[in-house]
Amino acid sequence: MKLILLGPPGSGKGTQSRRICERYKVPQISTGEIFREAIRERTPLGLKAKTYINAGQLVPDQLVIDIIEDRISRQDCKNGFVLDGFPRTVGQAEALSKMANASGVFTISFQVNEDELVKRLSSRRTCKDCGTGYHLLFSPPKKEGKCDQCGGNLYQRDDDKPETIRKRLTVYKNQTAPVSEYYKKLGKLASVDGMGEVNKIFGLIEKAIEDLT
Ligand code: AP5
């Protein structure tokens, strides 16, 4: 199964891709997470990406295309993968179509209204150690500031500040929304209502995967 999850910031791509990968036994490839790890480790990639990410802008296409081309050619992607956060421009989608291990990809696109996106992003917390995601209102940790799974410290992403959230939503509308059209024209797109309870949405995703494969 080679699946792309498309949707605006906060639409649940990370939350759902973790579940999909567990259920279908394929690796999750999150470009946002690859960049955040590089930033934490202060690598040259991290230094380049940080300025763009903290300003709510996209990292330049070629940087991210090279990363994905290398990542999906690895052995653990032989039976498929879930792309969370890529492609994000039509240029990235076109580049993906030319990659050796990308034939047969299909796309699920999440629909979530803007008020809900802002609510989700402004109270998101993530575990520094294992990456588990929380929401202070919808899915809070049992102990404040600590991960239920591993006890690690929870943090708020730098790009989840209100002004950066607004910028990211605008960038999504201008640069990423056209990617849906690209896959729709190819007949490789299913739209899923991303509003409501996480388990209910996962059920809709399972159904969409059945229909698309
Ligand atoms: P990235 O990390 O990909 O961020 P994003 O697309 O903005 O998406 P988010 O991670 O913010 O949201 P999500 O949809 O995963 O939602 P989540 O499940 O966490 O990218 C970050 C940056 O990196 C970009 O801005 C860009 O600069 C750069 N970048 C990355 N990829 C790139 C690329 N290909 N090209 C160029 N630049 C790139 O959910 C959010 C919150 O809501 C959580 O708290 C969660 O618990 C909660 N939640 C989830 N589902 C529900 C639900 N159903 N009900 C209630 N709460 C829910």
Short mmCIF file of C-alpha atoms and ligand atoms in Angstrom, two decimals:
data_model
loop_
_atom_site.label_atom_id
_atom_site.label_comp_id
_atom_site.label_asym_id
_atom_site.label_seq_id
_atom_site.Cartn_x
_atom_site.Cartn_y
_atom_site.Cartn_z
CA MET A 1 0.00 0.00 0.00
CA LYS A 2 1.50 3.31 -1.10
CA LEU A 3 -0.55 6.08 0.42
CA ILE A 4 -0.31 9.87 0.53
CA LEU A 5 -2.17 11.75 3.28
CA LEU A 6 -3.11 15.24 2.18
CA GLY A 7 -4.70 17.91 4.30
CA PRO A 8 -4.15 21.26 5.96
CA PRO A 9 -2.01 21.71 9.08
CA GLY A 10 -3.87 20.15 12.01
CA SER A 11 -6.19 18.00 9.89
CA GLY A 12 -4.94 14.80 11.58
CA LYS A 13 -2.34 13.51 9.10
CA GLY A 14 0.15 12.60 11.84
CA THR A 15 -2.51 11.17 14.18
CA GLN A 16 -4.06 8.97 11.51
CA SER A 17 -0.85 7.98 9.73
CA ARG A 18 0.49 6.42 12.96
CA ARG A 19 -2.66 4.26 13.13
CA ILE A 20 -2.61 3.37 9.44
CA CYS A 21 1.04 2.29 9.65
CA GLU A 22 0.34 0.11 12.68
CA ARG A 23 -2.66 -1.51 11.00
CA TYR A 24 -1.09 -2.06 7.53
CA LYS A 25 2.51 -2.64 8.69
CA VAL A 26 4.17 -0.04 6.48
CA PRO A 27 6.56 2.77 7.51
CA GLN A 28 5.31 6.29 8.19
CA ILE A 29 7.33 8.94 6.37
CA SER A 30 6.68 12.38 7.82
CA THR A 31 8.70 15.12 6.15
CA GLY A 32 7.85 17.52 9.01
CA GLU A 33 9.26 15.00 11.50
CA ILE A 34 12.40 14.44 9.38
CA PHE A 35 13.02 18.20 9.45
CA ARG A 36 12.27 18.57 13.18
CA GLU A 37 14.71 15.77 13.98
CA ALA A 38 17.38 17.44 11.81
CA ILE A 39 16.73 20.72 13.64
CA ARG A 40 17.07 19.02 17.05
CA GLU A 41 20.35 17.45 15.94
CA ARG A 42 21.56 20.72 14.38
CA THR A 43 22.53 19.05 11.10
CA PRO A 44 23.14 21.16 7.93
CA LEU A 45 19.67 20.09 6.70
CA GLY A 46 18.14 21.21 10.01
CA LEU A 47 19.86 24.60 9.84
CA LYS A 48 18.53 25.17 6.32
CA ALA A 49 14.99 24.00 7.12
CA LYS A 50 14.56 25.85 10.44
CA THR A 51 14.22 29.35 8.97
CA TYR A 52 11.45 28.24 6.60
CA ILE A 53 9.56 26.13 9.14
CA ASN A 54 9.55 28.72 11.89
CA ALA A 55 8.27 31.31 9.40
CA GLY A 56 5.42 28.96 8.41
CA GLN A 57 6.78 28.62 4.87
CA LEU A 58 7.56 25.53 2.83
CA VAL A 59 11.10 24.24 2.61
CA PRO A 60 12.35 24.47 -1.05
CA ASP A 61 11.10 21.63 -3.27
CA GLN A 62 14.44 20.15 -4.29
CA LEU A 63 15.56 19.66 -0.69
CA VAL A 64 12.50 17.63 0.19
CA ILE A 65 12.28 15.75 -3.13
CA ASP A 66 15.82 14.37 -2.67
CA ILE A 67 14.99 13.23 0.88
CA ILE A 68 11.85 11.37 -0.24
CA GLU A 69 13.52 9.79 -3.26
CA ASP A 70 16.20 8.36 -1.02
CA ARG A 71 13.76 7.32 1.74
CA ILE A 72 11.25 5.41 -0.41
CA SER A 73 14.01 3.51 -2.19
CA ARG A 74 15.01 1.80 1.07
CA GLN A 75 14.26 -1.84 1.83
CA ASP A 76 11.56 -1.17 4.46
CA CYS A 77 9.44 0.61 1.79
CA LYS A 78 9.38 -2.45 -0.49
CA ASN A 79 5.78 -3.27 0.46
CA GLY A 80 4.61 0.32 0.70
CA PHE A 81 4.61 3.42 2.89
CA VAL A 82 2.48 6.29 4.12
CA LEU A 83 3.62 9.77 3.14
CA ASP A 84 2.58 12.34 5.74
CA GLY A 85 3.32 15.88 4.57
CA PHE A 86 4.61 15.10 1.06
CA PRO A 87 3.91 16.12 -1.68
CA ARG A 88 2.99 19.67 -0.76
CA THR A 89 3.34 21.39 -4.11
CA VAL A 90 2.42 20.31 -7.63
CA GLY A 91 6.17 20.30 -8.40
CA GLN A 92 6.72 17.76 -5.60
CA ALA A 93 3.79 15.64 -6.86
CA GLU A 94 5.24 15.62 -10.38
CA ALA A 95 8.65 14.63 -9.04
CA LEU A 96 7.08 11.82 -6.99
CA SER A 97 5.35 10.45 -10.09
CA LYS A 98 8.79 9.96 -11.70
CA MET A 99 10.34 8.12 -8.73
CA ALA A 100 11.12 4.43 -9.16
CA ASN A 101 9.20 3.10 -6.14
CA ALA A 102 6.17 5.40 -6.43
CA SER A 103 4.00 3.66 -9.01
CA GLY A 104 0.57 2.82 -7.62
CA VAL A 105 0.40 5.63 -5.04
CA PHE A 106 -3.04 6.89 -4.08
CA THR A 107 -4.17 9.79 -1.95
CA ILE A 108 -6.56 10.41 0.92
CA SER A 109 -7.43 14.04 1.49
CA PHE A 110 -8.85 15.27 4.83
CA GLN A 111 -11.54 17.95 5.00
CA VAL A 112 -11.55 19.96 8.26
CA ASN A 113 -12.87 23.49 8.81
CA GLU A 114 -10.50 26.32 9.71
CA ASP A 115 -11.82 27.05 13.23
CA GLU A 116 -11.25 23.41 14.15
CA LEU A 117 -7.72 23.46 12.65
CA VAL A 118 -6.72 26.47 14.75
CA LYS A 119 -8.22 24.86 17.89
CA ARG A 120 -6.32 21.62 17.27
CA LEU A 121 -2.95 23.24 16.54
CA SER A 122 -2.92 25.79 19.33
CA SER A 123 -3.32 23.11 22.04
CA ARG A 124 -1.22 20.36 20.48
CA ARG A 125 1.56 18.80 22.54
CA THR A 126 4.04 16.13 21.39
CA CYS A 127 6.34 13.77 23.28
CA LYS A 128 10.01 14.67 22.82
CA ASP A 129 11.07 11.03 23.13
CA CYS A 130 8.51 8.87 21.30
CA GLY A 131 6.55 11.43 19.24
CA THR A 132 3.10 10.53 20.64
CA GLY A 133 0.68 13.39 20.02
CA TYR A 134 -1.71 14.92 22.57
CA HIS A 135 -4.26 17.69 22.65
CA LEU A 136 -4.77 19.59 25.90
CA LEU A 137 -8.57 19.53 25.51
CA PHE A 138 -9.42 16.55 23.27
CA SER A 139 -6.80 13.97 24.34
CA PRO A 140 -4.81 15.30 27.32
CA PRO A 141 -2.02 13.28 28.96
CA LYS A 142 -2.87 11.67 32.31
CA LYS A 143 -0.05 13.60 34.02
CA GLU A 144 0.51 17.21 32.97
CA GLY A 145 3.54 17.66 30.71
CA LYS A 146 4.38 13.91 30.62
CA CYS A 147 3.81 11.26 27.95
CA ASP A 148 1.42 8.42 28.93
CA GLN A 149 3.40 5.97 26.77
CA CYS A 150 7.00 6.56 27.84
CA GLY A 151 7.01 9.28 30.53
CA GLY A 152 8.93 11.66 28.22
CA ASN A 153 8.46 15.44 28.38
CA LEU A 154 5.80 17.02 26.18
CA TYR A 155 6.58 20.14 24.14
CA GLN A 156 4.75 22.65 21.94
CA ARG A 157 6.04 23.01 18.38
CA ASP A 158 7.62 26.38 17.50
CA ASP A 159 5.39 26.63 14.43
CA ASP A 160 2.19 26.23 16.51
CA LYS A 161 2.21 29.91 17.58
CA PRO A 162 -1.00 31.72 16.46
CA GLU A 163 0.70 33.97 13.86
CA THR A 164 2.64 31.04 12.35
CA ILE A 165 -0.50 28.88 12.26
CA ARG A 166 -2.24 31.59 10.19
CA LYS A 167 0.71 31.77 7.81
CA ARG A 168 0.78 27.94 7.41
CA LEU A 169 -2.94 27.88 6.58
CA THR A 170 -2.43 30.52 3.86
CA VAL A 171 0.53 28.62 2.43
CA TYR A 172 -1.63 25.48 2.38
CA LYS A 173 -4.41 27.19 0.42
CA ASN A 174 -2.02 28.70 -2.11
CA GLN A 175 0.54 25.95 -2.61
CA THR A 176 -0.78 22.61 -1.33
CA ALA A 177 -4.52 22.60 -2.08
CA PRO A 178 -3.78 22.34 -5.87
CA VAL A 179 -2.08 18.98 -5.17
CA SER A 180 -5.57 17.50 -4.50
CA GLU A 181 -6.64 18.54 -7.99
CA TYR A 182 -3.52 16.90 -9.43
CA TYR A 183 -4.45 13.50 -7.92
CA LYS A 184 -8.17 13.94 -8.57
CA LYS A 185 -7.47 14.31 -12.29
CA LEU A 186 -5.43 11.09 -12.17
CA GLY A 187 -8.37 9.31 -10.43
CA LYS A 188 -6.19 8.62 -7.39
CA LEU A 189 -7.92 10.69 -4.73
CA ALA A 190 -10.45 9.89 -2.00
CA SER A 191 -11.86 12.60 0.19
CA VAL A 192 -12.45 11.84 3.89
CA ASP A 193 -14.35 13.96 6.42
CA GLY A 194 -11.68 14.76 9.03
CA MET A 195 -14.12 16.27 11.54
CA GLY A 196 -15.23 14.27 14.56
CA GLU A 197 -13.81 11.49 16.66
CA VAL A 198 -10.38 9.99 15.81
CA ASN A 199 -11.65 6.35 15.71
CA LYS A 200 -14.60 7.27 13.52
CA ILE A 201 -12.25 8.98 11.03
CA PHE A 202 -9.97 5.93 11.06
CA GLY A 203 -12.98 3.79 10.06
CA LEU A 204 -13.60 6.09 7.08
CA ILE A 205 -9.94 5.79 6.10
CA GLU A 206 -10.06 1.97 6.21
CA LYS A 207 -13.11 2.07 3.94
CA ALA A 208 -11.37 4.49 1.51
CA ILE A 209 -8.29 2.24 1.41
CA GLU A 210 -10.48 -0.79 0.60
CA ASP A 211 -12.16 1.16 -2.22
CA LEU A 212 -8.88 2.47 -3.64
CA THR A 213 -6.89 -0.79 -3.58
P1 AP5 B 1 4.33 19.07 9.13
O1 AP5 B 1 4.95 18.51 10.33
O2 AP5 B 1 3.99 18.14 8.01
O3 AP5 B 1 3.08 19.93 9.60
P2 AP5 B 1 1.63 20.19 8.95
O4 AP5 B 1 1.32 19.65 7.61
O5 AP5 B 1 1.47 21.64 9.11
O6 AP5 B 1 0.75 19.27 9.77
P3 AP5 B 1 0.69 19.15 11.30
O7 AP5 B 1 1.74 18.20 11.77
O8 AP5 B 1 0.67 20.50 11.94
O9 AP5 B 1 -0.78 18.58 11.47
P4 AP5 B 1 -1.36 17.14 11.22
O10 AP5 B 1 -2.27 17.20 10.03
O11 AP5 B 1 -0.30 16.08 11.22
O12 AP5 B 1 -2.28 17.02 12.51
P5 AP5 B 1 -2.05 16.19 13.85
O13 AP5 B 1 -2.38 14.75 13.60
O14 AP5 B 1 -0.74 16.50 14.48
O15 AP5 B 1 5.26 20.20 8.49
C1 AP5 B 1 5.83 21.23 9.28
C2 AP5 B 1 6.64 22.16 8.39
O16 AP5 B 1 7.72 21.44 7.76
C3 AP5 B 1 5.87 22.80 7.22
O17 AP5 B 1 5.17 23.97 7.60
C4 AP5 B 1 7.02 23.10 6.25
O18 AP5 B 1 7.72 24.24 6.62
C5 AP5 B 1 7.94 21.90 6.44
N1 AP5 B 1 7.62 20.82 5.49
C6 AP5 B 1 7.16 19.57 5.80
N2 AP5 B 1 6.95 18.86 4.69
C7 AP5 B 1 7.28 19.65 3.65
C8 AP5 B 1 7.27 19.49 2.24
N3 AP5 B 1 6.85 18.35 1.67
N4 AP5 B 1 7.66 20.51 1.46
C9 AP5 B 1 8.09 21.67 2.01
N5 AP5 B 1 8.12 21.91 3.32
C10 AP5 B 1 7.72 20.91 4.15
O19 AP5 B 1 -3.23 16.79 14.74
C11 AP5 B 1 -3.13 18.12 15.26
C12 AP5 B 1 -3.72 18.15 16.70
O20 AP5 B 1 -5.11 17.81 16.65
C13 AP5 B 1 -3.08 17.15 17.67
O21 AP5 B 1 -3.03 17.75 18.94
C14 AP5 B 1 -4.04 15.96 17.68
O22 AP5 B 1 -4.02 15.27 18.92
C15 AP5 B 1 -5.38 16.66 17.44
N6 AP5 B 1 -6.32 15.85 16.67
C16 AP5 B 1 -6.07 15.08 15.58
N7 AP5 B 1 -7.20 14.51 15.11
C17 AP5 B 1 -8.19 14.97 15.91
C18 AP5 B 1 -9.61 14.75 15.95
N8 AP5 B 1 -10.21 13.97 15.05
N9 AP5 B 1 -10.32 15.39 16.92
C19 AP5 B 1 -9.72 16.18 17.83
N10 AP5 B 1 -8.38 16.41 17.85
C20 AP5 B 1 -7.63 15.81 16.90
#
